[in-house]
Coordinates of C-alpha atoms in Angstrom, one line a residue:
X1 CA 41.4 12.0 31.9
X2 CA 40.8 8.6 30.4
X3 CA 38.7 8.1 27.2
X4 CA 35.8 6.3 29.0
X5 CA 35.5 9.1 31.5
X6 CA 35.3 11.6 28.7
X7 CA 32.6 9.6 26.9
X8 CA 30.7 9.3 30.2
X9 CA 31.0 13.0 30.8
X10 CA 29.7 13.8 27.3
X11 CA 26.7 11.5 27.7
X12 CA 25.9 13.0 31.1
X13 CA 26.0 16.5 29.7
X14 CA 23.9 15.5 26.7
X15 CA 21.3 14.0 29.0
X16 CA 21.3 17.1 31.3
X17 CA 20.8 19.5 28.4
X18 CA 18.0 17.4 27.0
X19 CA 16.2 17.1 30.3
X20 CA 16.6 20.8 31.0
X21 CA 15.3 21.8 27.6
X22 CA 12.3 19.5 28.0
X23 CA 11.5 21.0 31.5
X24 CA 11.7 24.6 30.1
X25 CA 9.4 23.6 27.2
X26 CA 7.0 21.9 29.6
X27 CA 6.8 25.0 31.8
X28 CA 5.9 27.3 29.0
X29 CA 2.3 26.1 28.4
X30 CA 1.5 26.3 32.1
X31 CA 2.6 30.0 32.1
X32 CA 0.4 30.8 29.1
X33 CA -2.6 28.7 30.2
X34 CA -2.3 28.1 34.0
X35 CA -4.4 24.9 34.4
X36 CA -3.3 21.4 35.6
X37 CA -4.8 19.7 32.6
X38 CA -2.1 21.2 30.3
X39 CA 0.5 19.0 32.0
X40 CA -1.3 15.8 31.0
X41 CA -0.2 15.7 27.3
X42 CA 3.3 16.7 28.4
X43 CA 3.5 13.6 30.6
X44 CA 2.6 11.4 27.6
X45 CA 5.2 12.9 25.2
X46 CA 8.2 11.1 26.6
X47 CA 6.4 7.7 26.4
X48 CA 5.3 8.6 22.8
X49 CA 8.8 9.4 21.8
X50 CA 10.1 6.2 23.3
X51 CA 7.6 4.2 21.4
X52 CA 8.1 5.8 18.0
X53 CA 11.9 5.6 18.3
X54 CA 11.7 2.0 19.3
X55 CA 9.0 0.9 16.8
X56 CA 9.5 3.1 13.8
X57 CA 7.8 0.7 11.4
X58 CA 4.6 0.7 13.5
X59 CA 4.3 4.5 13.2
X60 CA 4.8 4.3 9.4
X61 CA 2.3 1.5 9.1
X62 CA -0.4 3.5 11.0
X63 CA 0.1 6.4 8.6
X64 CA -0.3 4.2 5.6
X65 CA -3.4 2.6 7.0
X66 CA -5.1 5.9 7.7
X67 CA -4.0 7.4 4.4
X68 CA -5.1 4.5 2.3
X69 CA -8.3 3.5 4.1
X70 CA -9.2 7.0 5.2
X71 CA -10.1 5.7 8.6
X72 CA -10.3 9.2 10.1
X73 CA -13.0 10.1 7.6
X74 CA -14.8 6.8 7.9
X75 CA -14.9 7.3 11.6
X76 CA -15.3 11.1 12.1
X77 CA -14.6 10.8 15.8
X78 CA -11.0 10.2 15.0
X79 CA -10.6 13.3 12.8
X80 CA -9.9 15.9 15.6
X81 CA -6.9 13.8 16.7
X82 CA -5.2 14.4 13.3
X83 CA -3.7 11.0 13.3
X84 CA -2.5 11.1 9.6
X85 CA -0.7 14.4 10.2
X86 CA 0.9 13.3 13.5
X87 CA 2.0 9.9 12.2
X88 CA 3.4 11.5 9.0
X89 CA 5.5 13.9 11.0
X90 CA 6.5 11.0 13.4
X91 CA 7.5 8.9 10.4
X92 CA 9.7 11.6 8.9
X93 CA 11.3 12.2 12.3
X94 CA 12.1 8.5 13.1
X95 CA 13.3 7.8 9.6
X96 CA 15.8 10.7 9.8
X97 CA 16.7 9.8 13.4
X98 CA 17.5 6.2 12.7
X99 CA 19.2 6.9 9.3
X100 CA 21.5 9.7 10.4
X101 CA 21.9 9.4 14.2
X102 CA 21.5 5.8 15.3
X103 CA 22.0 4.2 11.9
X104 CA 19.6 1.4 12.9
X105 CA 17.8 1.8 9.5
X106 CA 20.0 0.5 6.8
X107 CA 19.4 2.5 3.6
X108 CA 19.6 0.3 0.5
X109 CA 18.8 0.8 -3.2
X110 CA 17.3 -1.7 -5.6
X111 CA 16.5 -1.8 -9.3
X112 CA 12.8 -1.4 -8.3
X113 CA 13.7 1.9 -6.6
X114 CA 15.4 3.2 -9.7
X115 CA 12.4 2.4 -11.9
X116 CA 10.0 4.1 -9.4
X117 CA 12.4 7.1 -9.1
X118 CA 12.4 7.6 -12.9
X119 CA 8.6 7.8 -13.0
X120 CA 8.4 10.0 -9.9
X121 CA 11.1 12.3 -11.3
X122 CA 9.3 12.6 -14.6
X123 CA 6.1 13.6 -12.8
X124 CA 8.1 16.3 -10.9
X125 CA 9.6 17.6 -14.1
X126 CA 6.2 17.7 -15.7
X127 CA 5.0 20.2 -13.0
X128 CA 7.2 22.9 -14.5
X129 CA 5.7 22.3 -18.0
X130 CA 2.1 21.8 -16.9
X131 CA -0.8 23.9 -18.1
X132 CA -1.1 25.6 -14.7
X133 CA 2.0 24.9 -12.4
X134 CA 0.5 26.3 -9.1
X135 CA -2.3 23.6 -9.1
X136 CA 0.1 20.8 -10.1
X137 CA 2.6 21.9 -7.5
X138 CA -0.1 22.1 -4.8
X139 CA -1.2 18.5 -5.7
X140 CA 2.4 17.4 -5.5
X141 CA 3.1 18.8 -2.1
X142 CA -0.3 17.7 -0.6
X143 CA -0.3 14.1 -1.7
X144 CA 2.3 12.9 -4.2
X145 CA 5.4 14.1 -2.4
X146 CA 4.2 12.1 0.7
X147 CA 3.7 9.0 -1.5
X148 CA 7.3 9.3 -2.8
X149 CA 8.7 9.6 0.7
X150 CA 6.6 6.8 2.1
X151 CA 7.6 4.4 -0.7
X152 CA 11.2 4.8 0.5
X153 CA 10.2 4.7 4.2
X154 CA 8.2 1.5 3.9
X155 CA 10.8 -0.3 1.9
X156 CA 13.6 0.7 4.3
X157 CA 11.7 0.1 7.6
X158 CA 9.8 -3.1 6.6
X159 CA 12.7 -5.5 7.1
X160 CA 11.9 -8.0 9.8
X161 CA 9.6 -11.1 9.8
X162 CA 7.2 -9.7 12.3
X163 CA 6.8 -6.5 10.2
X164 CA 5.2 -8.5 7.4
X165 CA 3.0 -10.4 9.7
X166 CA 1.8 -7.3 11.4
X167 CA 1.2 -5.4 8.1
X168 CA -0.8 -8.3 6.7
X169 CA -3.0 -8.5 9.8
X170 CA -3.6 -4.8 10.1
X171 CA -4.4 -4.3 6.4
X172 CA -7.2 -6.9 6.7
X173 CA -8.5 -5.4 10.0
X174 CA -8.5 -1.9 8.5
X175 CA -10.3 -3.2 5.4
X176 CA -12.9 -4.9 7.7
X177 CA -13.6 -1.6 9.4
X178 CA -14.3 0.0 6.1
X179 CA -16.2 -3.0 4.8
X180 CA -18.3 -3.1 8.0
X181 CA -19.3 0.5 7.6
X182 CA -20.1 -0.1 3.9
X183 CA -22.5 -3.0 4.7
X184 CA -24.1 -1.0 7.5
X185 CA -24.7 1.9 5.1
X186 CA -26.2 -0.5 2.6
X187 CA -28.5 -2.1 5.1
X188 CA -29.8 1.3 6.3
X189 CA -29.8 3.1 3.0
X190 CA -27.1 5.6 4.0
X191 CA -25.0 7.3 1.3
X192 CA -26.7 5.6 -1.7
X193 CA -26.0 7.1 -5.1
X194 CA -28.1 6.3 -8.2
X195 CA -30.6 4.9 -5.7
X196 CA -28.9 1.4 -5.4
X197 CA -25.1 1.9 -5.1
X198 CA -23.6 2.2 -1.6
X199 CA -20.9 4.7 -0.6
X200 CA -19.5 6.2 2.6
X201 CA -20.7 9.8 2.3
X202 CA -18.6 12.8 3.4
X203 CA -15.3 10.9 2.8
X204 CA -12.9 10.3 -0.1
X205 CA -14.8 7.0 -0.5
X206 CA -18.0 8.8 -1.6
X207 CA -17.6 7.3 -5.1
X208 CA -18.7 3.6 -5.2
X209 CA -15.9 2.8 -7.7
X210 CA -13.2 4.2 -5.5
X211 CA -14.7 2.4 -2.5
X212 CA -14.6 -0.9 -4.4
X213 CA -11.0 -0.5 -5.3
X214 CA -10.1 0.2 -1.7
X215 CA -11.9 -2.9 -0.6
X216 CA -10.3 -5.1 -3.3
X217 CA -6.8 -4.5 -1.9
X218 CA -7.4 -6.1 1.6
X219 CA -9.6 -8.7 -0.1
X220 CA -6.5 -10.2 -1.8
X221 CA -4.7 -10.4 1.6
X222 CA -7.8 -12.1 3.2
X223 CA -7.9 -14.7 0.4
X224 CA -4.2 -15.3 1.0
X225 CA -4.8 -16.0 4.7
X226 CA -7.8 -18.3 3.9
X227 CA -5.9 -20.4 1.3
X228 CA -2.4 -20.5 2.7
X229 CA -1.8 -23.4 5.1
X230 CA 0.3 -22.9 8.1
X231 CA -0.6 -19.3 9.0
X232 CA -2.6 -20.4 12.1
X233 CA -6.3 -21.0 12.7
X234 CA -7.0 -17.5 13.9
X235 CA -5.6 -15.9 10.7
X236 CA -7.4 -18.5 8.5
X237 CA -10.7 -17.6 10.3
X238 CA -9.9 -13.9 9.8
X239 CA -9.2 -14.5 6.2
X240 CA -12.6 -16.3 5.7
X241 CA -14.5 -13.5 7.5
X242 CA -12.6 -11.0 5.4
X243 CA -13.5 -12.7 2.1
X244 CA -17.2 -12.7 3.0
X245 CA -17.2 -9.0 4.1
X246 CA -15.1 -7.7 1.2
X247 CA -17.0 -9.6 -1.5
X248 CA -20.4 -8.5 0.0
X249 CA -19.2 -4.9 0.2
X250 CA -18.0 -4.8 -3.4
X251 CA -21.2 -6.4 -4.6
X252 CA -23.1 -3.6 -2.7
X253 CA -21.1 -0.9 -4.6
X254 CA -22.3 -2.3 -7.9
X255 CA -19.0 -1.4 -9.4
X256 CA -18.2 -3.3 -12.6
X257 CA -14.5 -2.6 -12.2
X258 CA -14.7 -3.9 -8.6
X259 CA -16.4 -7.1 -9.7
X260 CA -13.8 -7.7 -12.4
X261 CA -11.0 -7.1 -9.8
X262 CA -12.7 -9.7 -7.5
X263 CA -12.7 -12.3 -10.3
X264 CA -9.1 -11.4 -11.1
X265 CA -8.0 -11.8 -7.5
X266 CA -9.7 -15.1 -7.1
X267 CA -8.3 -16.2 -10.4
X268 CA -4.7 -15.7 -9.2
X269 CA -5.4 -18.1 -6.3
X270 CA -7.3 -20.4 -8.6
X271 CA -4.2 -20.7 -10.8
X272 CA -2.3 -21.9 -7.8
X273 CA -4.9 -24.4 -6.7
X274 CA -6.6 -25.6 -9.9
X275 CA -4.4 -27.3 -12.5
X276 CA -6.9 -27.4 -15.4
X277 CA -6.9 -24.0 -17.1
X278 CA -10.1 -24.8 -18.9
X279 CA -11.9 -25.6 -15.7
X280 CA -10.5 -22.4 -14.1
X281 CA -11.8 -20.3 -17.1
X282 CA -15.2 -21.9 -16.8
X283 CA -15.4 -21.3 -13.0
X284 CA -14.3 -17.7 -13.5
X285 CA -16.9 -17.0 -16.2
X286 CA -19.6 -18.6 -14.1
X287 CA -18.5 -16.7 -11.0
X288 CA -18.5 -13.4 -12.8
X289 CA -22.1 -14.1 -13.9
X290 CA -23.1 -14.8 -10.4
X291 CA -21.4 -11.7 -9.1
X292 CA -23.1 -9.5 -11.7
X293 CA -26.5 -11.0 -10.9
X294 CA -25.9 -10.7 -7.1
X295 CA -24.8 -7.1 -7.5
X296 CA -27.9 -6.2 -9.6
X297 CA -25.9 -4.5 -12.3
X298 CA -28.9 -4.6 -14.6
X299 CA -30.9 -2.6 -12.1
X300 CA -28.4 0.3 -12.0
X301 CA -29.7 3.7 -12.9
X302 CA -26.6 4.2 -15.1
X303 CA -25.1 1.3 -17.0
X304 CA -28.2 -0.9 -16.3
X305 CA -30.2 -3.0 -18.7
X306 CA -32.8 -0.2 -19.0
X307 CA -30.5 2.0 -21.2
X308 CA -30.5 1.4 -24.9
X309 CA -27.2 1.2 -26.9
X310 CA -24.1 2.5 -25.2
X311 CA -25.2 3.5 -21.6
X312 CA -24.5 6.9 -20.1
X313 CA -21.7 5.6 -17.8
X314 CA -19.8 3.9 -20.7
X315 CA -20.3 7.0 -23.0
X316 CA -18.9 9.2 -20.2
X317 CA -15.8 7.0 -20.0
X318 CA -15.4 7.1 -23.8
X319 CA -15.5 10.9 -23.9
X320 CA -13.0 11.1 -21.0
X321 CA -10.6 8.7 -22.7
X322 CA -10.8 10.6 -26.0
X323 CA -10.0 13.9 -24.1
X324 CA -7.1 12.2 -22.3
X325 CA -5.7 10.8 -25.5
X326 CA -5.9 14.3 -27.1
X327 CA -4.1 15.8 -24.1
X328 CA -1.2 13.3 -24.5
X329 CA -1.2 13.8 -28.3
X330 CA -0.7 17.6 -28.0
X331 CA 1.6 17.3 -25.0
X332 CA 3.4 14.0 -25.7
X333 CA 6.4 14.5 -23.3
X334 CA 4.9 15.7 -20.0
X335 CA 1.2 15.8 -20.5
X336 CA -1.0 18.6 -19.0
X337 CA 0.4 18.2 -15.5
X338 CA -0.5 16.6 -12.2
X339 CA -4.2 16.8 -11.3
X340 CA -5.0 19.0 -14.3
X341 CA -7.1 16.7 -16.4
X342 CA -10.4 18.2 -15.4
X343 CA -9.2 21.7 -15.7
X344 CA -8.2 21.0 -19.3
X345 CA -11.1 18.8 -20.2
X346 CA -13.1 21.1 -22.4
X347 CA -10.1 22.2 -24.3
X348 CA -9.5 18.7 -25.6
X349 CA -13.0 17.1 -25.5
X350 CA -14.4 15.9 -28.8
X351 CA -18.1 16.5 -27.8
X352 CA -19.9 19.7 -26.9
X353 CA -21.1 20.8 -23.5
X354 CA -24.6 19.9 -24.5
X355 CA -23.8 16.3 -25.2
X356 CA -22.4 15.5 -21.7
X357 CA -20.5 16.8 -18.7
X358 CA -16.9 16.8 -17.8
X359 CA -15.7 13.5 -16.3
X360 CA -12.6 12.3 -14.6
X361 CA -10.6 9.8 -16.7
X362 CA -12.1 6.7 -15.1
X363 CA -8.9 4.9 -16.1
X364 CA -5.5 4.9 -14.4
X365 CA -3.8 4.4 -17.7
X366 CA -5.5 7.3 -19.5
X367 CA -5.0 9.5 -16.4
X368 CA -1.3 8.9 -16.4
X369 CA -1.1 9.4 -20.2
X370 CA -3.0 12.7 -20.0
X371 CA -1.2 14.1 -17.0
X372 CA 2.3 12.8 -17.6
X373 CA 2.4 12.3 -21.4
X374 CA 3.4 9.3 -23.5
X375 CA 6.8 9.2 -21.8
X376 CA 5.1 9.1 -18.4
X377 CA 2.7 6.2 -19.3
X378 CA 5.7 4.3 -20.7
X379 CA 7.6 4.8 -17.4
X380 CA 4.5 4.0 -15.4
X381 CA 3.9 0.8 -17.4
X382 CA 7.5 -0.3 -17.0
X383 CA 7.2 0.3 -13.2
X384 CA 4.2 -1.9 -13.0
X385 CA 6.0 -4.6 -15.1
X386 CA 9.1 -4.4 -12.8
X387 CA 7.0 -4.7 -9.6
X388 CA 5.1 -7.6 -11.2
X389 CA 8.3 -9.5 -12.0
X390 CA 9.8 -8.7 -8.6
X391 CA 6.9 -10.0 -6.5
X392 CA 6.4 -13.0 -8.9
X393 CA 10.0 -13.9 -8.5
X394 CA 9.8 -13.7 -4.7
X395 CA 6.7 -16.0 -4.8
X396 CA 8.4 -18.5 -7.0
X397 CA 11.4 -18.6 -4.5
X398 CA 9.0 -19.2 -1.6
X399 CA 7.1 -21.9 -3.5
X400 CA 10.2 -23.9 -4.1
X401 CA 10.4 -24.6 -0.4
X402 CA 7.0 -26.1 -0.1
X403 CA 7.0 -29.3 1.8
X404 CA 10.3 -28.6 3.5
X405 CA 11.2 -27.1 6.9
X406 CA 12.4 -24.0 5.1
X407 CA 8.8 -23.2 4.0
X408 CA 7.6 -19.9 5.4
X409 CA 3.7 -19.7 5.2
X410 CA 3.5 -16.1 6.5
X411 CA 5.9 -14.7 3.9
X412 CA 4.1 -16.8 1.2
X413 CA 0.7 -15.4 2.3
X414 CA 1.7 -11.7 2.1
X415 CA 3.6 -12.3 -1.1
X416 CA 0.8 -14.0 -2.9
X417 CA -1.6 -11.4 -1.4
X418 CA 0.5 -8.6 -2.8
X419 CA 0.7 -10.3 -6.2
X420 CA -3.0 -10.8 -6.4
X421 CA -3.5 -7.2 -5.2
X422 CA -1.3 -5.9 -8.0
X423 CA -3.4 -7.9 -10.6
X424 CA -6.6 -6.7 -9.0
X425 CA -5.4 -3.1 -9.2
X426 CA -4.4 -3.4 -12.9
X427 CA -7.9 -4.7 -13.7
X428 CA -10.0 -2.3 -11.6
X429 CA -7.6 0.5 -12.3
X430 CA -8.6 0.3 -15.9
X431 CA -11.9 1.8 -14.9
X432 CA -10.7 4.1 -12.0
X433 CA -8.4 7.1 -11.8
X434 CA -5.8 5.9 -9.3
X435 CA -2.5 6.6 -11.0
X436 CA -1.3 9.2 -8.5
X437 CA -3.0 7.9 -5.3
X438 CA -1.9 5.4 -2.7
X439 CA -2.8 1.9 -3.8
X440 CA -0.2 1.1 -6.5
X441 CA 2.6 2.8 -4.5
X442 CA 1.8 0.8 -1.3
X443 CA 2.0 -2.4 -3.4
X444 CA 5.3 -1.2 -4.9
X445 CA 6.8 -0.5 -1.5
X446 CA 5.7 -3.8 0.0
X447 CA 7.0 -5.7 -3.1
X448 CA 10.4 -4.0 -2.7
X449 CA 10.5 -4.9 1.0
X450 CA 9.6 -8.6 0.2
X451 CA 12.3 -8.8 -2.4
X452 CA 14.9 -7.3 0.0
X453 CA 13.9 -9.6 2.8
X454 CA 14.1 -12.6 0.5
X455 CA 17.6 -11.7 -0.6
X456 CA 18.8 -11.2 3.0
X457 CA 17.0 -14.0 4.9
X458 CA 15.6 -16.6 2.5
X459 CA 17.4 -19.9 2.0
X460 CA 16.4 -21.9 -1.2
X461 CA 16.4 -25.6 -0.8
X462 CA 17.4 -26.1 -4.4
X463 CA 20.4 -23.8 -4.2
X464 CA 21.3 -24.5 -0.6
X465 CA 20.9 -28.2 0.0
X466 CA 23.4 -28.2 2.9
X467 CA 21.5 -25.4 4.7
X468 CA 18.3 -27.5 4.4
X469 CA 19.9 -30.5 6.0
X470 CA 21.3 -28.4 8.8
X471 CA 17.9 -26.7 9.3
X472 CA 16.1 -30.1 9.4
X473 CA 18.5 -31.3 12.1
X474 CA 17.9 -28.1 14.1
X475 CA 14.2 -28.3 13.8
X476 CA 14.2 -32.0 14.9
X477 CA 16.5 -31.2 17.8
X478 CA 14.7 -28.1 19.1
X479 CA 11.1 -28.8 18.0
X480 CA 10.7 -25.1 17.1
X481 CA 9.5 -23.6 13.9
X482 CA 12.3 -22.2 11.8
X483 CA 10.6 -18.8 11.5
X484 CA 10.1 -16.2 14.1
X485 CA 12.7 -17.6 16.6
X486 CA 14.1 -19.7 13.8
X487 CA 15.5 -16.8 11.8
X488 CA 18.8 -16.7 13.7
X489 CA 19.2 -20.4 12.7
X490 CA 18.8 -19.4 9.1
X491 CA 21.5 -16.8 9.4
X492 CA 23.8 -19.2 11.3
X493 CA 23.3 -21.8 8.6
X494 CA 24.2 -19.4 5.8
X495 CA 27.2 -18.3 7.8
X496 CA 28.5 -21.8 8.3
X497 CA 28.1 -22.6 4.6
X498 CA 30.0 -19.5 3.6
X499 CA 32.8 -20.4 6.0
X500 CA 33.0 -23.9 4.5

């Protein structure tokens, strides 16, 4: 028997076994629950499998959007479908399928991965030395382990040009959904805390500070669309709408950290547009005053103008930071353990129970310091610095092509949006406990993906003058953009230069 015949026979047998197994599994629910409606979900399963195997990044992106924006909580009608759980399982499945079987997903490892892995590994080691390992381990398996897997999944799956465009678009759309609910609640007095601060009750965004941080992330991408030329009129309009919705929503939360993040995000774009640093500082200062006045910070029940001396909100943060520092001081290597700050609060607090209540750290930096020790905060800070330099380097490479046919506005938009989002996180994260939650890790994964894409597809006109000349000739001849359909031209140009 010839080799092609053997391969064909093997494939036929494989298909036969697969179809037979599926038919048997399809028959079992009907035997247990004899009703025709049971067969409807079974008819959808093959189509679903085909989709997730063909578009693995889309499945991963849906999981990230639901996990970060808590869409199933914001819209309770979606909760029974269990979309985060289903997309998480689907993401793990397609990642393993394409890595080990089809090998369509090319696993790579960069310096940024190593820095992230060091911090992640240190947090895992700290579980064994935590003050109460069962709680730390439970927090790890429920949230932080998924974060670790998804950082790798996003960076390995987000490899094509359309992936970045889709992620940018859907992040803004998901943020608009949350921002729309925020403004609706504010207009109708739903979920108000301290009488004037809006939240989304019954969700993980029930704290106005957390809500403002979630909204500041898509805001950076919206400003990127609004200020980057060449992304298209629809995306520019979407960006402008997003800017209005996100800024209005953050103002409604009356979060001082959110307002500072807003100024920081706009400041990054101002640095790219306004040449005079003195003028930029003046505009930023004036803008912050306007935002504070618009938000009505002075009318807040806590932290408002009516409180004498250090307000209750600020004093609560000071007490929490003191307790966090004491935890790190007595446990300098691994801290008290993941998600164990509150459980250890009164053992390390410097004030009595009559002087105040237990607070979360209200600071990403102090949270990581208390729960991962001085070693942990050092590794975390180095990870932030590494990602900052990575995305800044990618942005500089993209900016060098401005004014040439090599310029890619879509990659520039998502890169500068990620860069601004990282700065916004560092500012607002100073007042929010987000060290072991999704925001910074999504930024990390996207930054790694951008750097990898730049290394594989980007042509720099300063270092590749011949490629620029060839691409210019191609664009003039074909009349098409060099991106999207033009990516194969970039690869051909690189290949021809290497052959020469």
